[in-house]
C-alpha positions as protocol buffer text, in pm:
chain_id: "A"
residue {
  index: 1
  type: UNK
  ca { x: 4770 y: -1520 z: -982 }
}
residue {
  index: 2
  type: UNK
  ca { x: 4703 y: -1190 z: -1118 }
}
residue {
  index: 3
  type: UNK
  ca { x: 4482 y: -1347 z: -1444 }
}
residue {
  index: 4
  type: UNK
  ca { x: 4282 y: -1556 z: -1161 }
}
residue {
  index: 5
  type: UNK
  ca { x: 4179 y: -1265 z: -981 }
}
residue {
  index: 6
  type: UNK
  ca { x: 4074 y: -1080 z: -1260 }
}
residue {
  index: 7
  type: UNK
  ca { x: 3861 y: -1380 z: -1388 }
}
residue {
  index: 8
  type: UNK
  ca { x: 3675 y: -1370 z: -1037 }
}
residue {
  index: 9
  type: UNK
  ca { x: 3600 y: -999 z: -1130 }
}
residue {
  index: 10
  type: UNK
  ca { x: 3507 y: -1042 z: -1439 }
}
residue {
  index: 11
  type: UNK
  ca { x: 3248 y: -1353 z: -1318 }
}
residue {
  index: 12
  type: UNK
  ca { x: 3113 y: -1115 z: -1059 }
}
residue {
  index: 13
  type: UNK
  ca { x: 3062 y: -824 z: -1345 }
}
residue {
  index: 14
  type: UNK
  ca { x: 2886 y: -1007 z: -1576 }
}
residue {
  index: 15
  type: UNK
  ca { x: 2680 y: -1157 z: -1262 }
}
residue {
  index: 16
  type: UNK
  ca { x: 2591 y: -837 z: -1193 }
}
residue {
  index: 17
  type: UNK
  ca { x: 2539 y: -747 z: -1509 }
}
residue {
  index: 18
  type: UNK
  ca { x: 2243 y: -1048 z: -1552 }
}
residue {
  index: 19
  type: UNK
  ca { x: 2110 y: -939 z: -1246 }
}
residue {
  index: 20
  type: UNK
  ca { x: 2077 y: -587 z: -1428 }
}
residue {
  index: 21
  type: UNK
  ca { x: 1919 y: -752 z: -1757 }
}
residue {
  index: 22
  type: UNK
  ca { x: 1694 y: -918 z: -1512 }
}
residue {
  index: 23
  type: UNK
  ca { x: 1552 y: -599 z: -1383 }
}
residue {
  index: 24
  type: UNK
  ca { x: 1497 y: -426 z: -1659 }
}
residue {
  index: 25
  type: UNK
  ca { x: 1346 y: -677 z: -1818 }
}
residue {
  index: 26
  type: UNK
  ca { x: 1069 y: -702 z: -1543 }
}
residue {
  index: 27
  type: UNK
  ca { x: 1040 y: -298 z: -1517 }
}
residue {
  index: 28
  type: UNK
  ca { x: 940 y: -312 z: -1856 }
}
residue {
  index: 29
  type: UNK
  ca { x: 701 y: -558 z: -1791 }
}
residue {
  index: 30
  type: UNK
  ca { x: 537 y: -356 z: -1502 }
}
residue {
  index: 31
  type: UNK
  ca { x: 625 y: -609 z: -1288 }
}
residue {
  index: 32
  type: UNK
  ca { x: 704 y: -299 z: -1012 }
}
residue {
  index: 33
  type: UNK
  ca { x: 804 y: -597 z: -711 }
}
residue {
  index: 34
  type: UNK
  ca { x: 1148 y: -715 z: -927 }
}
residue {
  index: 35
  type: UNK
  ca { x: 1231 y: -319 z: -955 }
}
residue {
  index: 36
  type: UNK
  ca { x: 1156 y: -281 z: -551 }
}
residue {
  index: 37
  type: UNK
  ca { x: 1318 y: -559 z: -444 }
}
residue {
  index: 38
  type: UNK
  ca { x: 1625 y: -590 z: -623 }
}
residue {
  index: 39
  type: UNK
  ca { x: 1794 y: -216 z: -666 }
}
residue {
  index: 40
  type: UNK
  ca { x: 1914 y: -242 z: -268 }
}
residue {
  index: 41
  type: UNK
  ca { x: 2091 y: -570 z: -299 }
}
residue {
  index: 42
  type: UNK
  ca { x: 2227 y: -421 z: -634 }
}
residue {
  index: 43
  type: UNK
  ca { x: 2360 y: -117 z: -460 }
}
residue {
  index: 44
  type: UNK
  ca { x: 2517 y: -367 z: -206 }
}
residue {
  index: 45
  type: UNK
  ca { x: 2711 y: -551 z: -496 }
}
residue {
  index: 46
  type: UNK
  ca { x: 2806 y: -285 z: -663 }
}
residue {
  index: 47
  type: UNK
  ca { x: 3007 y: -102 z: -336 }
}
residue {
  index: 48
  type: UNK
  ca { x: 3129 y: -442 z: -245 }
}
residue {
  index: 49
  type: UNK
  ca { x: 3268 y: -448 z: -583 }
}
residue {
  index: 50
  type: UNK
  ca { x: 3367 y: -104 z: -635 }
}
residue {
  index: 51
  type: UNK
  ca { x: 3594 y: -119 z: -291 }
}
residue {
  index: 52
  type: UNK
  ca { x: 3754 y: -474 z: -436 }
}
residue {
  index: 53
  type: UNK
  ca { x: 3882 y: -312 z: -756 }
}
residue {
  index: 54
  type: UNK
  ca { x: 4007 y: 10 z: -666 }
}
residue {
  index: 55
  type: UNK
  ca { x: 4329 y: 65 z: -843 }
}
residue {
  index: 56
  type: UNK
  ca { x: 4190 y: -177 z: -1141 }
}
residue {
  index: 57
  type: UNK
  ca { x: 4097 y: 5 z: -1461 }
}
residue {
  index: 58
  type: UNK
  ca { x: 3909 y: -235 z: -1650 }
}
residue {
  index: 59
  type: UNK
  ca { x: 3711 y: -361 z: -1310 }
}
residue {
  index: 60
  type: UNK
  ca { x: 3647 y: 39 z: -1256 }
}
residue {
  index: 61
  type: UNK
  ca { x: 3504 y: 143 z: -1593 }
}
residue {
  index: 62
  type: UNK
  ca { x: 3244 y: -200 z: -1555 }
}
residue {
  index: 63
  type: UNK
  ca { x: 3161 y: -110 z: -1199 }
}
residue {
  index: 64
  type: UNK
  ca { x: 3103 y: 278 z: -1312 }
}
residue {
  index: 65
  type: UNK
  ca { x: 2885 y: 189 z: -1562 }
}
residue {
  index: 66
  type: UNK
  ca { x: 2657 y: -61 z: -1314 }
}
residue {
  index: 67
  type: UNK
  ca { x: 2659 y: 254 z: -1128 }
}
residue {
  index: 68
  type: UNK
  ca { x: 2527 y: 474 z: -1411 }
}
residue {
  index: 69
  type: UNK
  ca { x: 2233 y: 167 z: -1431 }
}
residue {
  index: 70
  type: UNK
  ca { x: 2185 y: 168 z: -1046 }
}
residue {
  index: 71
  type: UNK
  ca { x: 2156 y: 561 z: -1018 }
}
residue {
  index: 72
  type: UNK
  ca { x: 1844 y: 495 z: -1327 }
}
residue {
  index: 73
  type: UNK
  ca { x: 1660 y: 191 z: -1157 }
}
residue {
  index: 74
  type: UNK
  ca { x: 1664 y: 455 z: -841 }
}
residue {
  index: 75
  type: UNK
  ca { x: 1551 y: 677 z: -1038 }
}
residue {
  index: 76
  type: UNK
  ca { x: 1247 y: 506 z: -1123 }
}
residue {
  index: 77
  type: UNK
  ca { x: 1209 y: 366 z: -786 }
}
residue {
  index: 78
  type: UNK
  ca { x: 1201 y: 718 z: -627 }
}
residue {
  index: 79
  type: UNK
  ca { x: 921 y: 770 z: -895 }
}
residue {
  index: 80
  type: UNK
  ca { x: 698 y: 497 z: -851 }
}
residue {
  index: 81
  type: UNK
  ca { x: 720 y: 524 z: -424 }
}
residue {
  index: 82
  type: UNK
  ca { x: 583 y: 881 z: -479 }
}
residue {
  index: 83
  type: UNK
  ca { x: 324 y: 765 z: -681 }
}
residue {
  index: 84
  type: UNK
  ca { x: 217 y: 462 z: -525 }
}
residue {
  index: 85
  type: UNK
  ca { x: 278 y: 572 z: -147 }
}
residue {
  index: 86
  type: UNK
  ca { x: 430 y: 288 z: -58 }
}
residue {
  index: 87
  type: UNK
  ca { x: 770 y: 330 z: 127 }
}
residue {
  index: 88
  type: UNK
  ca { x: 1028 y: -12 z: 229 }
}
residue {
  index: 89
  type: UNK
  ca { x: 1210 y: 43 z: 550 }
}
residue {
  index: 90
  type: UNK
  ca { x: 1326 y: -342 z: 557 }
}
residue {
  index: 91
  type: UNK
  ca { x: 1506 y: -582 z: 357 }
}
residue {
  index: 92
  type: UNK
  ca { x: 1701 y: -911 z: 363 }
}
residue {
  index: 93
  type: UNK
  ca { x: 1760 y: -1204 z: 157 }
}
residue {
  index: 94
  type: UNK
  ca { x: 1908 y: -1527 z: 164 }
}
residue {
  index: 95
  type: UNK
  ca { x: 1972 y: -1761 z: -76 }
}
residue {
  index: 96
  type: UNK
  ca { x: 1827 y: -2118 z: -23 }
}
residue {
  index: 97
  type: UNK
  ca { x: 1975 y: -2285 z: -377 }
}
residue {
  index: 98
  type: UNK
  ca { x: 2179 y: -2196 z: -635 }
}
residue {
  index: 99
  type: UNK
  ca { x: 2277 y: -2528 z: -875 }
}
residue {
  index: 100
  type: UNK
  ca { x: 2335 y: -2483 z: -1243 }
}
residue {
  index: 101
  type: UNK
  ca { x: 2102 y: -2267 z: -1417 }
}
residue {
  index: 102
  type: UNK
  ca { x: 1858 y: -2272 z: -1109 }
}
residue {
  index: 103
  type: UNK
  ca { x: 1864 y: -1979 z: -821 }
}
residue {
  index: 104
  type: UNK
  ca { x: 1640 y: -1984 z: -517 }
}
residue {
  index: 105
  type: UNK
  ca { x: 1642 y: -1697 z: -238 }
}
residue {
  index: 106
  type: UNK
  ca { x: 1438 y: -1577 z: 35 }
}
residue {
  index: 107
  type: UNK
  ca { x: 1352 y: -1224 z: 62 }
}
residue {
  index: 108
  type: UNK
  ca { x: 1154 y: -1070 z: 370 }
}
residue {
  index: 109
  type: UNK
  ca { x: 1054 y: -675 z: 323 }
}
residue {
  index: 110
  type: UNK
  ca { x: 903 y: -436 z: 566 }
}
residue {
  index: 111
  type: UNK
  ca { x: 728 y: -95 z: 454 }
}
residue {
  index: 112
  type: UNK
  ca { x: 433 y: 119 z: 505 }
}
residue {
  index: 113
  type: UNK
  ca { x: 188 y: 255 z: 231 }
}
residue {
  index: 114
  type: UNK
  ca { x: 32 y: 607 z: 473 }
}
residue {
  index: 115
  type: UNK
  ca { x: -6 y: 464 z: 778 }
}
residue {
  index: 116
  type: UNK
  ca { x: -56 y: 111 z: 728 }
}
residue {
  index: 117
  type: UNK
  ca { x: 227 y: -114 z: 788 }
}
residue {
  index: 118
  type: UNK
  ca { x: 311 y: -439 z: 632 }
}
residue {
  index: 119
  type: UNK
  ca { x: 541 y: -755 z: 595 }
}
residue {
  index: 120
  type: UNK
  ca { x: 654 y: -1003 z: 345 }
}
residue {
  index: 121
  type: UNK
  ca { x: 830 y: -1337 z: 303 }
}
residue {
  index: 122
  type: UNK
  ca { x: 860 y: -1497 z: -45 }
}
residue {
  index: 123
  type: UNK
  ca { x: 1080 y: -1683 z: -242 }
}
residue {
  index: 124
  type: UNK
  ca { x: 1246 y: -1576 z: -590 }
}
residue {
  index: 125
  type: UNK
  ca { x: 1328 y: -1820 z: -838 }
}
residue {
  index: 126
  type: UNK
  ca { x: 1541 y: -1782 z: -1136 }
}
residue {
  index: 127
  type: UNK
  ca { x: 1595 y: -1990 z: -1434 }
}
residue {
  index: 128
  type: UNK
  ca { x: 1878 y: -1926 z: -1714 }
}
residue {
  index: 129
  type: UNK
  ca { x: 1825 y: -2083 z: -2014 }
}
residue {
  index: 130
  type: UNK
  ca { x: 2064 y: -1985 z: -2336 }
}
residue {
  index: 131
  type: UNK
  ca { x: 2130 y: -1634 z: -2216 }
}
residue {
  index: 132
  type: UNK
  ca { x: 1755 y: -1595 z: -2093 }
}
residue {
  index: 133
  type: UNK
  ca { x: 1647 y: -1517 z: -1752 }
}
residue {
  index: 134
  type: UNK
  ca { x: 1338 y: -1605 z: -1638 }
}
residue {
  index: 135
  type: UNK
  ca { x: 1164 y: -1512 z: -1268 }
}
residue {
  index: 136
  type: UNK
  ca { x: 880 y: -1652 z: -1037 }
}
residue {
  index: 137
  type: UNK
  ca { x: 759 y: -1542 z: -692 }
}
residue {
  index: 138
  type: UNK
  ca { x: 666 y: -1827 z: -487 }
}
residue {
  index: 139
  type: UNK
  ca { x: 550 y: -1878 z: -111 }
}
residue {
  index: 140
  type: UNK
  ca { x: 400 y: -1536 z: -85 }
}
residue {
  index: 141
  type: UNK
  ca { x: 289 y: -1435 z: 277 }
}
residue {
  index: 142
  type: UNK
  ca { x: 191 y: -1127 z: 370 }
}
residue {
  index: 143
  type: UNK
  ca { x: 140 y: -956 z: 722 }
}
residue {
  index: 144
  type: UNK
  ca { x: -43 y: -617 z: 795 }
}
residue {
  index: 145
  type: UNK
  ca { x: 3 y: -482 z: 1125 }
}
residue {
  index: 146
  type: UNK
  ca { x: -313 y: -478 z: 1333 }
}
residue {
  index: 147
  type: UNK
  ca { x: -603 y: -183 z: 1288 }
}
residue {
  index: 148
  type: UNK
  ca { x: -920 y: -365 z: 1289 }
}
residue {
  index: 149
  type: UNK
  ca { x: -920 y: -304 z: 858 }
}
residue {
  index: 150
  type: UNK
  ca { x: -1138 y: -641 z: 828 }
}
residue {
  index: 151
  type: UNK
  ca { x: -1197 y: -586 z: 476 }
}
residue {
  index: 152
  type: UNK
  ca { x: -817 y: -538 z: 390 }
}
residue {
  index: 153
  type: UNK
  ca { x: -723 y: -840 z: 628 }
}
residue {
  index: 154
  type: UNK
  ca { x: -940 y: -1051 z: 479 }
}
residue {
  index: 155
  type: UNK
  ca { x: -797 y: -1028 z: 103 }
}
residue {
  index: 156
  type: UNK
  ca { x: -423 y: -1036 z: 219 }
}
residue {
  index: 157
  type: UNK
  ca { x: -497 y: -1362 z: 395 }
}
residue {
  index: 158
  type: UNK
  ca { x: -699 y: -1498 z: 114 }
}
residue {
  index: 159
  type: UNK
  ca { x: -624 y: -1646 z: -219 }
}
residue {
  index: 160
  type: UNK
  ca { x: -766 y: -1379 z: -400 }
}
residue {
  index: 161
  type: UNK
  ca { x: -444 y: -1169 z: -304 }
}
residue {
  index: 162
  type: UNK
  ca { x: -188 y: -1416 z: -505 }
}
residue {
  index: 163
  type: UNK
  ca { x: 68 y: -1196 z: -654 }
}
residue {
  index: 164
  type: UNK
  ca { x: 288 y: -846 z: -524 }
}
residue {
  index: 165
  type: UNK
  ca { x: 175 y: -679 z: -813 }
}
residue {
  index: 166
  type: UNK
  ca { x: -210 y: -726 z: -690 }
}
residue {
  index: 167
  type: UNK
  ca { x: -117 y: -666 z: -341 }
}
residue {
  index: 168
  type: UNK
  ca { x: 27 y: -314 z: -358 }
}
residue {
  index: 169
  type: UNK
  ca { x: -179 y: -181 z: -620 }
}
residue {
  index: 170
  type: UNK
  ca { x: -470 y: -325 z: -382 }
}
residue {
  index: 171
  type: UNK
  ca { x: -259 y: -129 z: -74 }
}
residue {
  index: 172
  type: UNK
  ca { x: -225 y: 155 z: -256 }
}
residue {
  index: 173
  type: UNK
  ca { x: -566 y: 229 z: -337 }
}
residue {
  index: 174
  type: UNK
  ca { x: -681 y: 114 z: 30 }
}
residue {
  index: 175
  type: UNK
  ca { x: -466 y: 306 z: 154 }
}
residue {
  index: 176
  type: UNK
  ca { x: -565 y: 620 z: -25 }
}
residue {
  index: 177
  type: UNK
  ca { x: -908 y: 576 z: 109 }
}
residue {
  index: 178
  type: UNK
  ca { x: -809 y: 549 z: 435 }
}
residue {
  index: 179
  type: UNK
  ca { x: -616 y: 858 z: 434 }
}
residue {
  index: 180
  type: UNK
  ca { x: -910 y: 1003 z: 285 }
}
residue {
  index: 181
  type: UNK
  ca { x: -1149 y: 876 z: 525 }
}
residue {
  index: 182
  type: UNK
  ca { x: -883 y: 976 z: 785 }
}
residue {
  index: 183
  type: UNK
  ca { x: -859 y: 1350 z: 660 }
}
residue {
  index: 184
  type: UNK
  ca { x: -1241 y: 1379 z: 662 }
}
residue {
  index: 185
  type: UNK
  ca { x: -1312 y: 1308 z: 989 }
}
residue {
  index: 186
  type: UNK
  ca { x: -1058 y: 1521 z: 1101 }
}
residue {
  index: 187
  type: UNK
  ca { x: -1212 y: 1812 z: 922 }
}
residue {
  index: 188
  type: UNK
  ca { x: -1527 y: 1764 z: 1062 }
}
residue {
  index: 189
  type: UNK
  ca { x: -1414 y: 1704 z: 1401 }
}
residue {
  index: 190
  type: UNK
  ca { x: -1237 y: 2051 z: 1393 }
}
residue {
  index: 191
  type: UNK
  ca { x: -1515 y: 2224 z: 1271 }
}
residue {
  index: 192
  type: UNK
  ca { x: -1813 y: 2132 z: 1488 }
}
residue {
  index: 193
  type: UNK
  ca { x: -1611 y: 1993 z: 1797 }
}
residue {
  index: 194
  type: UNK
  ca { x: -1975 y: 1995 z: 1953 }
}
residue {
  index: 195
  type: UNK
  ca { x: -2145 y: 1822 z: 1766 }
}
residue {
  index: 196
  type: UNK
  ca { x: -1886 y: 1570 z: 1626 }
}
residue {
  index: 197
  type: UNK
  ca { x: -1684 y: 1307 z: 1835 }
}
residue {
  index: 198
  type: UNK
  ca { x: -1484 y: 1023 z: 1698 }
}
residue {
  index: 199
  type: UNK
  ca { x: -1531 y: 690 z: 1936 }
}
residue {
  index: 200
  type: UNK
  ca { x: -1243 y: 514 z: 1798 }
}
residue {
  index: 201
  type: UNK
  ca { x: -1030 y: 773 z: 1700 }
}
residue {
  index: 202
  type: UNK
  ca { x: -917 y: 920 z: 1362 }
}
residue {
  index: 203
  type: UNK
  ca { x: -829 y: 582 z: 1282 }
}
residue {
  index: 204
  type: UNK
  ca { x: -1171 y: 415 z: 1337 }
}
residue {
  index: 205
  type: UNK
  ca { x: -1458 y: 376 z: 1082 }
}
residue {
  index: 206
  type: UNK
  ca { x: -1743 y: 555 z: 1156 }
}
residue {
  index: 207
  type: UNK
  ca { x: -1816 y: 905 z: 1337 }
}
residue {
  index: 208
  type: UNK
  ca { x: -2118 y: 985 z: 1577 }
}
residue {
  index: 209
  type: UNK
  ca { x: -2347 y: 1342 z: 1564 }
}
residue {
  index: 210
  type: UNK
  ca { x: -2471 y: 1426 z: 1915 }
}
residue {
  index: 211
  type: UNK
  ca { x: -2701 y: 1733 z: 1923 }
}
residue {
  index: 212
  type: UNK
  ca { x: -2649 y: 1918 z: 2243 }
}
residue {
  index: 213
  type: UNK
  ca { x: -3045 y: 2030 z: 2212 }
}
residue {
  index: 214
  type: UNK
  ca { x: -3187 y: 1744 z: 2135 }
}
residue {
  index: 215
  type: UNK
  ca { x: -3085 y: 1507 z: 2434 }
}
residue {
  index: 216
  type: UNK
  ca { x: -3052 y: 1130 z: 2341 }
}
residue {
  index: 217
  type: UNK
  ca { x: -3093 y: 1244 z: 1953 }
}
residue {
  index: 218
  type: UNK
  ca { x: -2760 y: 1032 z: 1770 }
}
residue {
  index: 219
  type: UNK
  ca { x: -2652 y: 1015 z: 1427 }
}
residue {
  index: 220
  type: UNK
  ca { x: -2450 y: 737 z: 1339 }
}
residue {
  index: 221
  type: UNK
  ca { x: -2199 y: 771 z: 1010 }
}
residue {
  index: 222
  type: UNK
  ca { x: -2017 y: 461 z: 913 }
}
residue {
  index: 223
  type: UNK
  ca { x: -1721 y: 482 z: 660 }
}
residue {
  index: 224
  type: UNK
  ca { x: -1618 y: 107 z: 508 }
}
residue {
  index: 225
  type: UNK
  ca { x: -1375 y: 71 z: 254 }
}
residue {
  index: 226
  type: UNK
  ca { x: -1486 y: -276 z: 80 }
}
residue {
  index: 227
  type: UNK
  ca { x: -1214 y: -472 z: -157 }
}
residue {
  index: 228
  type: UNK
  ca { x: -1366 y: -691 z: -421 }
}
residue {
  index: 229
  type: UNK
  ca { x: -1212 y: -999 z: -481 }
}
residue {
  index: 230
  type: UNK
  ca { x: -1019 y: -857 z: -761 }
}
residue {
  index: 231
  type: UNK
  ca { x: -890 y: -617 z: -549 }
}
residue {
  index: 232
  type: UNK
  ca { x: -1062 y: -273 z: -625 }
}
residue {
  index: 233
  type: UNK
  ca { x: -1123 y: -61 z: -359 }
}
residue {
  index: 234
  type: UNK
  ca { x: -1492 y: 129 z: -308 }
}
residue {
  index: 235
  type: UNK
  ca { x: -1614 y: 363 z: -9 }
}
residue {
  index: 236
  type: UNK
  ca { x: -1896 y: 197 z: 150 }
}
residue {
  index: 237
  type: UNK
  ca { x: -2110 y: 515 z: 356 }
}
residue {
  index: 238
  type: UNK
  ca { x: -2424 y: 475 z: 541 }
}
residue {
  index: 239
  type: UNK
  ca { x: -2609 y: 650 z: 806 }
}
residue {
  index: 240
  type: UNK
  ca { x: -2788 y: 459 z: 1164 }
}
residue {
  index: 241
  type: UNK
  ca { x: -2960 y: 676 z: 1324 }
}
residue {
  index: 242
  type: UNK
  ca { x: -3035 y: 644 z: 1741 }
}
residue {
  index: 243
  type: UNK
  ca { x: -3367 y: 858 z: 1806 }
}
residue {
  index: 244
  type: UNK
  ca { x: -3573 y: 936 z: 2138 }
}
residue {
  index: 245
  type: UNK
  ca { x: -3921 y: 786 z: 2173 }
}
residue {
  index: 246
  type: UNK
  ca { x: -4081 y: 1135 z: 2144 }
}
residue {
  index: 247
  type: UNK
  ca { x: -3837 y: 1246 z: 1885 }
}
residue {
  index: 248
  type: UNK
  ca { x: -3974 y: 920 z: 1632 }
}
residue {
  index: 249
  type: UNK
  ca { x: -4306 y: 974 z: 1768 }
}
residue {
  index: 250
  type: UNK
  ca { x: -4351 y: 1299 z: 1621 }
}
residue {
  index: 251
  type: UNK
  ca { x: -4089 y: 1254 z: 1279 }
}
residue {
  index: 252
  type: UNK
  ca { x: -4112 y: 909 z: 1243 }
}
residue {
  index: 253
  type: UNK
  ca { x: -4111 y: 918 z: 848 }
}
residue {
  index: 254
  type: UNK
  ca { x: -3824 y: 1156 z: 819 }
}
residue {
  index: 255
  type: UNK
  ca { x: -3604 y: 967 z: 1044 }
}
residue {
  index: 256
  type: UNK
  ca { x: -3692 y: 627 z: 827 }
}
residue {
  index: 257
  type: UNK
  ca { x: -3597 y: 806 z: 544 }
}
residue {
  index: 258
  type: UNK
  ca { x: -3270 y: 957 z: 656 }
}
residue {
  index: 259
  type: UNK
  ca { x: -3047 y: 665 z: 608 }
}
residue {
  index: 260
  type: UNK
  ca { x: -3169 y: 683 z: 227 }
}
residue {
  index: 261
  type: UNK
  ca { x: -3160 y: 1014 z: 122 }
}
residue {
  index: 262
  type: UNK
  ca { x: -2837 y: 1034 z: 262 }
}
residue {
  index: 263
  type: UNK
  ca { x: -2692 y: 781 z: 76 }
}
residue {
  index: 264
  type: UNK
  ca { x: -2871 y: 937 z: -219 }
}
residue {
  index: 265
  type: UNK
  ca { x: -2713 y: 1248 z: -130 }
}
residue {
  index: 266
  type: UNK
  ca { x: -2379 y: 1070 z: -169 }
}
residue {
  index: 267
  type: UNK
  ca { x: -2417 y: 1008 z: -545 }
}
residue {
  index: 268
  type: UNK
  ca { x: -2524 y: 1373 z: -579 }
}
residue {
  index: 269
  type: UNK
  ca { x: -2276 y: 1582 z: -419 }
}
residue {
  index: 270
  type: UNK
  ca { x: -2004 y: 1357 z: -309 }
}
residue {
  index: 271
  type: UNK
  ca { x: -1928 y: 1242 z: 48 }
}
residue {
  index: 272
  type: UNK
  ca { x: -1775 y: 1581 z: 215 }
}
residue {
  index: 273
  type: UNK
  ca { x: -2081 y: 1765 z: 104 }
}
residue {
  index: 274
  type: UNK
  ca { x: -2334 y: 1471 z: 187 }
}
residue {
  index: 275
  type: UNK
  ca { x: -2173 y: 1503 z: 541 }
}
residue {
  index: 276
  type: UNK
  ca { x: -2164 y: 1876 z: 554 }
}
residue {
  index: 277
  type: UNK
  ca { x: -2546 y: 1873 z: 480 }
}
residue {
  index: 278
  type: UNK
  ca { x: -2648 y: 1651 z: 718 }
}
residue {
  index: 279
  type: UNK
  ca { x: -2479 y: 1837 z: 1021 }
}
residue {
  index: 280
  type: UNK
  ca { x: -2609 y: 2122 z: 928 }
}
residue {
  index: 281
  type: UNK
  ca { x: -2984 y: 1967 z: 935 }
}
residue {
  index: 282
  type: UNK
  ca { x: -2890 y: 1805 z: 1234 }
}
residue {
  index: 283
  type: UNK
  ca { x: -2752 y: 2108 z: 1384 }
}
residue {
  index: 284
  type: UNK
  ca { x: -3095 y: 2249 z: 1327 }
}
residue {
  index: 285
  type: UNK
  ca { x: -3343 y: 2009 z: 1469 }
}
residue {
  index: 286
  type: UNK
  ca { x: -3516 y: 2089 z: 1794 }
}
């Protein structure tokens, strides 16, 4: 009875221990999703085990040095999550097959990269073959919570977006705009509450310039964040203006001009200081 039990440890240790081989193996292959979505169930197996053989030396010493393994991979994680931005709040899994050397299971994850939130299903299959294990993510879907971020919808439900690793370094550097874009118009907003309002919120893409002595004088800047199809991420700026009759009447070849030398402006001295500038000659006009 007592050599059974101690086989069952022993299979689930050196199960363990492949799924450990398995992760490293990806981390060193920069394949960041395995390391994400495999140190929680780890962590899981390892208490589970730990609790089961208390009291047992031999079972002790293997589950205290998955532990030592664990306490690296979280490490790491920890690492790349401040790097990245990306934070998982979610996680389950269930396993659809598991026949000879062949291992299906479902995993569904939940996180947020600053404040955009997404979802994903997708299925995890393993192959052994003489000691080697080999991985493949299939049925990828992914969900991003509702904020009118066309651009970013439009990838995730595409083609183009066909692997984790392209999704979250396309996420990250989104999101980094968007925080940017975010952080921007807040500035502005604090600084000339007068002459600065924000339609659609800190959250929306564009900002409007309303000068309180020029009546019906509107400047219009819109912020896009555009994703290529191979996922890089590029601030699209551009200026609309809204003018009175008299106002283009007597400036009509300045305010034609505006929307160019303003994006002109933006290769010059950046986007903060493009904006600054044209308040300030906005401020000014009569």
């Amino acid at each position: 009875m007592d050599s059974d039990i101690c086989q069952v440890y022993e299979d689930e240790i050196q199960s363990l221990k492949e799924e450990i081989k398995l992760l490293s193996k990806k981390y060193e292959d920069s394949q960041q999703e395995s390391t994400y979505f495999s140190d929680k169930e780890i962590l899981m197996s390892v208490k589970s085990l730990q609790r089961e053989l208390q009291g047992e030396s031999e079972g002790h010493e293997s589950a205290a040095d998955l532990q030592a393994q664990l306490e690296s991979l979280e490490t790491d994680l920890s690492f790349l999550m401040k790097l990245t931005g990306i934070q998982f709040t979610g996680l389950s899994k269930k396993t659809l097959e598991r026949t000879g050397n062949k291992t299906v299971r479902k995993y569904r994850l939940s996180g947020s990269c600053c404040s955009l939130s997404f979802q994903l299903e997708f299925q995890l299959l393993e192959m052994q073959n003489k000691g080697n294990v080999s991985a493949a993510i299939t049925d990828l879907s992914i969900t991003m919570e509702p904020r009118g971020n066309s651009d970013l919808d439009n990838f995730v439900s595409s083609e183009k977006c066909g692997s984790l690793l392209t999704f979250f370094r396309s996420l990250s550097s989104y999101a980094e705009w968007y925080e940017h874009r975010r952080c921007t118009f807040l500035h502005f907003k604090e600084k000339y509450p007068d002459i600065v309002s924000l339609p659609e919120g800190l959250l929306g893409d564009y900002i409007l310039l309303r000068n309180p002595k020029a009546s019906g004088f509107e400047l219009m800047i819109v912020w896009k964040i555009h994703i290529n199809e191979k996922g890089k991420t590029t601030p699209v700026l551009d200026l609309l203006t809204k003018v009175p009759k008299q106002v283009l009447d007597q400036k009509m070849a300045a305010i034609e001009n505006a929307p160019t030398r303003f994006r002109s402006m933006l290769l010059v001295v950046g986007i903060e200081e493009a904006i600054e500038n044209l308040v300030n000659i906005f401020v000014s006009e009569r």
